[in-house]
Amino acid sequence: TVPADGQSASTLTVQLRDKAGIGLAGVPVSMSVAGRYNVLNGLPIDPDADWIALGTSNATGLVTATLTSVVAETKRLYVMTDNPEVANLGSWEEGLPVTYTSGTPAGLQILVPYEEESPGDPGGKQGWVSSHTAGQPFDLTLRAVDAFSNTAQTLDDTVALTTTDPLADLPNIVQ
């Protein structure tokens, strides 16, 4: 696993080989990454882009890339080349999973109806706040989040909720 902090990188090294197992030099290689807010070799990946050119394999058939992200999720990495001599990319058809994990708790996030979490986005959420009728209950979601609005996995604190609404039904303590 790799921390989803935008700094920690997953290094991917692929060796392109022919049917005899010999590394193939000078083969153009492309990569696709499933997931959000990814940076490949220092360049942000457009989520609508199909394949990103990595360059060509070196003298022993190696190609290396680094991937960083601010979104905690499992990414799937796919490698492709048009060279018919390459015999060992069949294992990449399902994609190589790389898991990015959330960081330490940095704050609390409140989600109201019609909002949803969206790590990496400004404010860490998407949606809209609709109007609510006075006196009618609605649910709130309280999330402990890291610096990029990923759900923090290791929060051991206690949170006390208060309100000025005499009709609000809040739990006394949230853990």
PDB file of C-alpha atoms in Angstrom:
ATOM      1  CA  THR A   1       0.000   0.000   0.000  1.00  0.00           C
ATOM      2  CA  VAL A   2       1.017   3.590  -0.651  1.00  0.00           C
ATOM      3  CA  PRO A   3      -0.055   6.697   1.319  1.00  0.00           C
ATOM      4  CA  ALA A   4      -2.424   8.894  -0.727  1.00  0.00           C
ATOM      5  CA  ASP A   5      -0.516  12.052   0.138  1.00  0.00           C
ATOM      6  CA  GLY A   6       0.515  13.254  -3.322  1.00  0.00           C
ATOM      7  CA  GLN A   7       4.178  12.659  -2.426  1.00  0.00           C
ATOM      8  CA  SER A   8       4.628   8.936  -1.783  1.00  0.00           C
ATOM      9  CA  ALA A   9       5.076   7.094  -5.062  1.00  0.00           C
ATOM     10  CA  SER A  10       4.443   3.630  -6.335  1.00  0.00           C
ATOM     11  CA  THR A  11       7.224   2.663  -8.732  1.00  0.00           C
ATOM     12  CA  LEU A  12       6.217   0.364 -11.539  1.00  0.00           C
ATOM     13  CA  THR A  13       8.869  -1.469 -13.546  1.00  0.00           C
ATOM     14  CA  VAL A  14       7.859  -3.594 -16.517  1.00  0.00           C
ATOM     15  CA  GLN A  15      10.203  -5.750 -18.542  1.00  0.00           C
ATOM     16  CA  LEU A  16       9.100  -6.426 -22.094  1.00  0.00           C
ATOM     17  CA  ARG A  17      10.226  -9.857 -23.292  1.00  0.00           C
ATOM     18  CA  ASP A  18       9.877 -11.911 -26.412  1.00  0.00           C
ATOM     19  CA  LYS A  19       8.743 -15.553 -26.501  1.00  0.00           C
ATOM     20  CA  ALA A  20      12.268 -16.706 -25.635  1.00  0.00           C
ATOM     21  CA  GLY A  21      12.271 -14.487 -22.517  1.00  0.00           C
ATOM     22  CA  ILE A  22      14.771 -11.994 -23.897  1.00  0.00           C
ATOM     23  CA  GLY A  23      14.246  -8.307 -23.075  1.00  0.00           C
ATOM     24  CA  LEU A  24      13.133  -6.139 -25.994  1.00  0.00           C
ATOM     25  CA  ALA A  25      14.844  -2.753 -26.345  1.00  0.00           C
ATOM     26  CA  GLY A  26      13.334   0.360 -27.908  1.00  0.00           C
ATOM     27  CA  VAL A  27       9.698  -0.736 -27.652  1.00  0.00           C
ATOM     28  CA  PRO A  28       7.161   2.110 -27.161  1.00  0.00           C
ATOM     29  CA  VAL A  29       5.013   1.548 -24.069  1.00  0.00           C
ATOM     30  CA  SER A  30       1.796   3.201 -22.872  1.00  0.00           C
ATOM     31  CA  MET A  31      -0.028   3.000 -19.545  1.00  0.00           C
ATOM     32  CA  SER A  32      -3.569   3.549 -18.396  1.00  0.00           C
ATOM     33  CA  VAL A  33      -4.524   4.112 -14.754  1.00  0.00           C
ATOM     34  CA  ALA A  34      -8.026   3.584 -13.391  1.00  0.00           C
ATOM     35  CA  GLY A  35      -8.791   5.898 -10.483  1.00  0.00           C
ATOM     36  CA  ARG A  36      -8.955   9.585  -9.636  1.00  0.00           C
ATOM     37  CA  TYR A  37      -6.383  12.348  -9.153  1.00  0.00           C
ATOM     38  CA  ASN A  38      -3.359  10.411 -10.360  1.00  0.00           C
ATOM     39  CA  VAL A  39       0.050  11.789 -11.323  1.00  0.00           C
ATOM     40  CA  LEU A  40       2.198   9.606 -13.592  1.00  0.00           C
ATOM     41  CA  ASN A  41       5.897  10.471 -13.937  1.00  0.00           C
ATOM     42  CA  GLY A  42       5.167  13.926 -12.514  1.00  0.00           C
ATOM     43  CA  LEU A  43       2.334  14.728 -14.935  1.00  0.00           C
ATOM     44  CA  PRO A  44      -1.346  14.842 -13.906  1.00  0.00           C
ATOM     45  CA  ILE A  45      -3.385  12.222 -15.726  1.00  0.00           C
ATOM     46  CA  ASP A  46      -6.517  13.386 -17.481  1.00  0.00           C
ATOM     47  CA  PRO A  47      -9.208  10.937 -16.282  1.00  0.00           C
ATOM     48  CA  ASP A  48     -10.677  10.954 -19.805  1.00  0.00           C
ATOM     49  CA  ALA A  49      -7.369   9.988 -21.447  1.00  0.00           C
ATOM     50  CA  ASP A  50      -7.192   6.393 -22.560  1.00  0.00           C
ATOM     51  CA  TRP A  51      -3.443   5.751 -22.648  1.00  0.00           C
ATOM     52  CA  ILE A  52      -0.395   7.766 -21.616  1.00  0.00           C
ATOM     53  CA  ALA A  53       2.887   7.251 -23.522  1.00  0.00           C
ATOM     54  CA  LEU A  54       5.658   6.249 -21.075  1.00  0.00           C
ATOM     55  CA  GLY A  55       8.468   6.173 -23.613  1.00  0.00           C
ATOM     56  CA  THR A  56      10.486   3.247 -24.894  1.00  0.00           C
ATOM     57  CA  SER A  57      12.028   0.265 -23.150  1.00  0.00           C
ATOM     58  CA  ASN A  58      15.740   0.405 -22.337  1.00  0.00           C
ATOM     59  CA  ALA A  59      18.463  -1.998 -23.559  1.00  0.00           C
ATOM     60  CA  THR A  60      17.174  -4.815 -21.310  1.00  0.00           C
ATOM     61  CA  GLY A  61      13.489  -4.204 -22.078  1.00  0.00           C
ATOM     62  CA  LEU A  62      12.729  -2.256 -18.891  1.00  0.00           C
ATOM     63  CA  VAL A  63      10.310   0.645 -18.598  1.00  0.00           C
ATOM     64  CA  THR A  64       9.779   2.410 -15.274  1.00  0.00           C
ATOM     65  CA  ALA A  65       7.054   4.799 -14.135  1.00  0.00           C
ATOM     66  CA  THR A  66       6.085   6.420 -10.841  1.00  0.00           C
ATOM     67  CA  LEU A  67       2.531   7.032  -9.711  1.00  0.00           C
ATOM     68  CA  THR A  68       1.292   9.323  -6.941  1.00  0.00           C
ATOM     69  CA  SER A  69      -2.231  10.196  -5.850  1.00  0.00           C
ATOM     70  CA  VAL A  70      -4.194  12.106  -3.218  1.00  0.00           C
ATOM     71  CA  VAL A  71      -7.223   9.793  -3.361  1.00  0.00           C
ATOM     72  CA  ALA A  72      -7.300   6.687  -1.163  1.00  0.00           C
ATOM     73  CA  GLU A  73      -8.537   3.860  -3.364  1.00  0.00           C
ATOM     74  CA  THR A  74      -7.275   0.876  -5.299  1.00  0.00           C
ATOM     75  CA  LYS A  75      -5.937   1.967  -8.667  1.00  0.00           C
ATOM     76  CA  ARG A  76      -5.603  -0.455 -11.575  1.00  0.00           C
ATOM     77  CA  LEU A  77      -2.568  -0.053 -13.820  1.00  0.00           C
ATOM     78  CA  TYR A  78      -2.617  -1.291 -17.414  1.00  0.00           C
ATOM     79  CA  VAL A  79       0.345  -1.528 -19.799  1.00  0.00           C
ATOM     80  CA  MET A  80       0.145  -1.719 -23.582  1.00  0.00           C
ATOM     81  CA  THR A  81       2.416  -1.865 -26.598  1.00  0.00           C
ATOM     82  CA  ASP A  82       1.700  -2.381 -30.279  1.00  0.00           C
ATOM     83  CA  ASN A  83       4.870  -4.441 -30.771  1.00  0.00           C
ATOM     84  CA  PRO A  84       3.813  -7.995 -31.762  1.00  0.00           C
ATOM     85  CA  GLU A  85       7.109  -9.441 -30.467  1.00  0.00           C
ATOM     86  CA  VAL A  86       6.173  -8.700 -26.848  1.00  0.00           C
ATOM     87  CA  ALA A  87       4.939 -11.954 -25.348  1.00  0.00           C
ATOM     88  CA  ASN A  88       4.527 -11.263 -21.639  1.00  0.00           C
ATOM     89  CA  LEU A  89       1.816  -8.591 -21.234  1.00  0.00           C
ATOM     90  CA  GLY A  90      -1.078 -11.054 -21.023  1.00  0.00           C
ATOM     91  CA  SER A  91      -0.946 -10.857 -17.212  1.00  0.00           C
ATOM     92  CA  TRP A  92      -1.731  -7.116 -17.454  1.00  0.00           C
ATOM     93  CA  GLU A  93      -5.183  -7.646 -18.999  1.00  0.00           C
ATOM     94  CA  GLU A  94      -6.884  -7.424 -15.595  1.00  0.00           C
ATOM     95  CA  GLY A  95      -4.648  -4.562 -14.504  1.00  0.00           C
ATOM     96  CA  LEU A  96      -2.194  -4.473 -11.638  1.00  0.00           C
ATOM     97  CA  PRO A  97      -3.863  -3.270  -8.418  1.00  0.00           C
ATOM     98  CA  VAL A  98      -2.072  -0.673  -6.310  1.00  0.00           C
ATOM     99  CA  THR A  99      -3.797   0.474  -3.128  1.00  0.00           C
ATOM    100  CA  TYR A 100      -3.454   4.033  -1.863  1.00  0.00           C
ATOM    101  CA  THR A 101      -4.428   4.568   1.776  1.00  0.00           C
ATOM    102  CA  SER A 102      -5.671   7.592   3.694  1.00  0.00           C
ATOM    103  CA  GLY A 103      -3.427   9.660   5.918  1.00  0.00           C
ATOM    104  CA  THR A 104      -3.754  10.709   9.515  1.00  0.00           C
ATOM    105  CA  PRO A 105      -6.900  12.579  10.574  1.00  0.00           C
ATOM    106  CA  ALA A 106      -6.698  16.286   9.768  1.00  0.00           C
ATOM    107  CA  GLY A 107     -10.267  17.389  10.437  1.00  0.00           C
ATOM    108  CA  LEU A 108     -13.965  16.632  10.391  1.00  0.00           C
ATOM    109  CA  GLN A 109     -16.289  16.931   7.411  1.00  0.00           C
ATOM    110  CA  ILE A 110     -20.065  17.307   7.588  1.00  0.00           C
ATOM    111  CA  LEU A 111     -22.200  16.026   4.732  1.00  0.00           C
ATOM    112  CA  VAL A 112     -25.837  17.077   4.471  1.00  0.00           C
ATOM    113  CA  PRO A 113     -28.492  15.422   2.279  1.00  0.00           C
ATOM    114  CA  TYR A 114     -27.581  15.536  -1.427  1.00  0.00           C
ATOM    115  CA  GLU A 115     -23.867  15.926  -0.709  1.00  0.00           C
ATOM    116  CA  GLU A 116     -21.393  13.098  -1.125  1.00  0.00           C
ATOM    117  CA  GLU A 117     -17.758  12.651  -0.289  1.00  0.00           C
ATOM    118  CA  SER A 118     -15.314  13.420  -3.088  1.00  0.00           C
ATOM    119  CA  PRO A 119     -11.695  13.097  -1.921  1.00  0.00           C
ATOM    120  CA  GLY A 120      -9.230  15.224  -3.841  1.00  0.00           C
ATOM    121  CA  ASP A 121     -11.859  17.756  -4.937  1.00  0.00           C
ATOM    122  CA  PRO A 122     -11.861  21.239  -3.382  1.00  0.00           C
ATOM    123  CA  GLY A 123     -13.797  20.963  -0.126  1.00  0.00           C
ATOM    124  CA  GLY A 124     -13.739  17.184  -0.418  1.00  0.00           C
ATOM    125  CA  LYS A 125     -17.399  16.897  -1.372  1.00  0.00           C
ATOM    126  CA  GLN A 126     -19.798  17.274  -4.266  1.00  0.00           C
ATOM    127  CA  GLY A 127     -23.489  17.926  -4.570  1.00  0.00           C
ATOM    128  CA  TRP A 128     -25.703  20.686  -3.362  1.00  0.00           C
ATOM    129  CA  VAL A 129     -27.399  21.741  -0.187  1.00  0.00           C
ATOM    130  CA  SER A 130     -31.134  21.687  -0.622  1.00  0.00           C
ATOM    131  CA  SER A 131     -33.539  23.654   1.493  1.00  0.00           C
ATOM    132  CA  HIS A 132     -35.020  21.942   4.527  1.00  0.00           C
ATOM    133  CA  THR A 133     -38.383  22.582   6.091  1.00  0.00           C
ATOM    134  CA  ALA A 134     -38.198  23.943   9.619  1.00  0.00           C
ATOM    135  CA  GLY A 135     -39.140  21.320  12.177  1.00  0.00           C
ATOM    136  CA  GLN A 136     -38.516  18.417   9.783  1.00  0.00           C
ATOM    137  CA  PRO A 137     -35.602  16.115  10.649  1.00  0.00           C
ATOM    138  CA  PHE A 138     -32.743  15.345   8.282  1.00  0.00           C
ATOM    139  CA  ASP A 139     -29.577  13.307   8.640  1.00  0.00           C
ATOM    140  CA  LEU A 140     -26.013  14.580   8.733  1.00  0.00           C
ATOM    141  CA  THR A 141     -22.923  12.489   8.109  1.00  0.00           C
ATOM    142  CA  LEU A 142     -19.807  13.328  10.090  1.00  0.00           C
ATOM    143  CA  ARG A 143     -16.506  12.039   8.692  1.00  0.00           C
ATOM    144  CA  ALA A 144     -12.976  12.168  10.048  1.00  0.00           C
ATOM    145  CA  VAL A 145     -10.828  13.043   7.030  1.00  0.00           C
ATOM    146  CA  ASP A 146      -7.166  13.390   6.129  1.00  0.00           C
ATOM    147  CA  ALA A 147      -5.695  16.468   4.417  1.00  0.00           C
ATOM    148  CA  PHE A 148      -7.189  15.370   1.053  1.00  0.00           C
ATOM    149  CA  SER A 149     -10.675  14.518   2.398  1.00  0.00           C
ATOM    150  CA  ASN A 150     -10.125  10.750   2.336  1.00  0.00           C
ATOM    151  CA  THR A 151     -11.904   8.990   5.186  1.00  0.00           C
ATOM    152  CA  ALA A 152      -9.306   8.684   7.956  1.00  0.00           C
ATOM    153  CA  GLN A 153      -8.931   5.098   9.129  1.00  0.00           C
ATOM    154  CA  THR A 154      -7.278   5.689  12.494  1.00  0.00           C
ATOM    155  CA  LEU A 155      -9.285   8.124  14.593  1.00  0.00           C
ATOM    156  CA  ASP A 156      -9.369   7.376  18.297  1.00  0.00           C
ATOM    157  CA  ASP A 157     -10.836  10.687  19.444  1.00  0.00           C
ATOM    158  CA  THR A 158     -14.260  11.456  20.862  1.00  0.00           C
ATOM    159  CA  VAL A 159     -16.416  14.175  19.339  1.00  0.00           C
ATOM    160  CA  ALA A 160     -19.201  15.941  21.245  1.00  0.00           C
ATOM    161  CA  LEU A 161     -21.970  17.469  19.109  1.00  0.00           C
ATOM    162  CA  THR A 162     -24.047  20.437  20.216  1.00  0.00           C
ATOM    163  CA  THR A 163     -26.842  22.458  18.652  1.00  0.00           C
ATOM    164  CA  THR A 164     -28.971  25.479  19.425  1.00  0.00           C
ATOM    165  CA  ASP A 165     -32.027  23.757  17.920  1.00  0.00           C
ATOM    166  CA  PRO A 166     -34.184  22.480  20.814  1.00  0.00           C
ATOM    167  CA  LEU A 167     -35.797  19.874  18.523  1.00  0.00           C
ATOM    168  CA  ALA A 168     -32.531  18.418  17.217  1.00  0.00           C
ATOM    169  CA  ASP A 169     -31.874  14.787  18.061  1.00  0.00           C
ATOM    170  CA  LEU A 170     -28.110  14.417  18.330  1.00  0.00           C
ATOM    171  CA  PRO A 171     -26.094  11.641  19.907  1.00  0.00           C
ATOM    172  CA  ASN A 172     -24.245  12.853  23.005  1.00  0.00           C
ATOM    173  CA  ILE A 173     -20.908  11.375  21.973  1.00  0.00           C
ATOM    174  CA  VAL A 174     -19.619  10.205  18.615  1.00  0.00           C
ATOM    175  CA  GLN A 175     -16.641   7.882  18.428  1.00  0.00           C
TER     176      GLN A 175
END
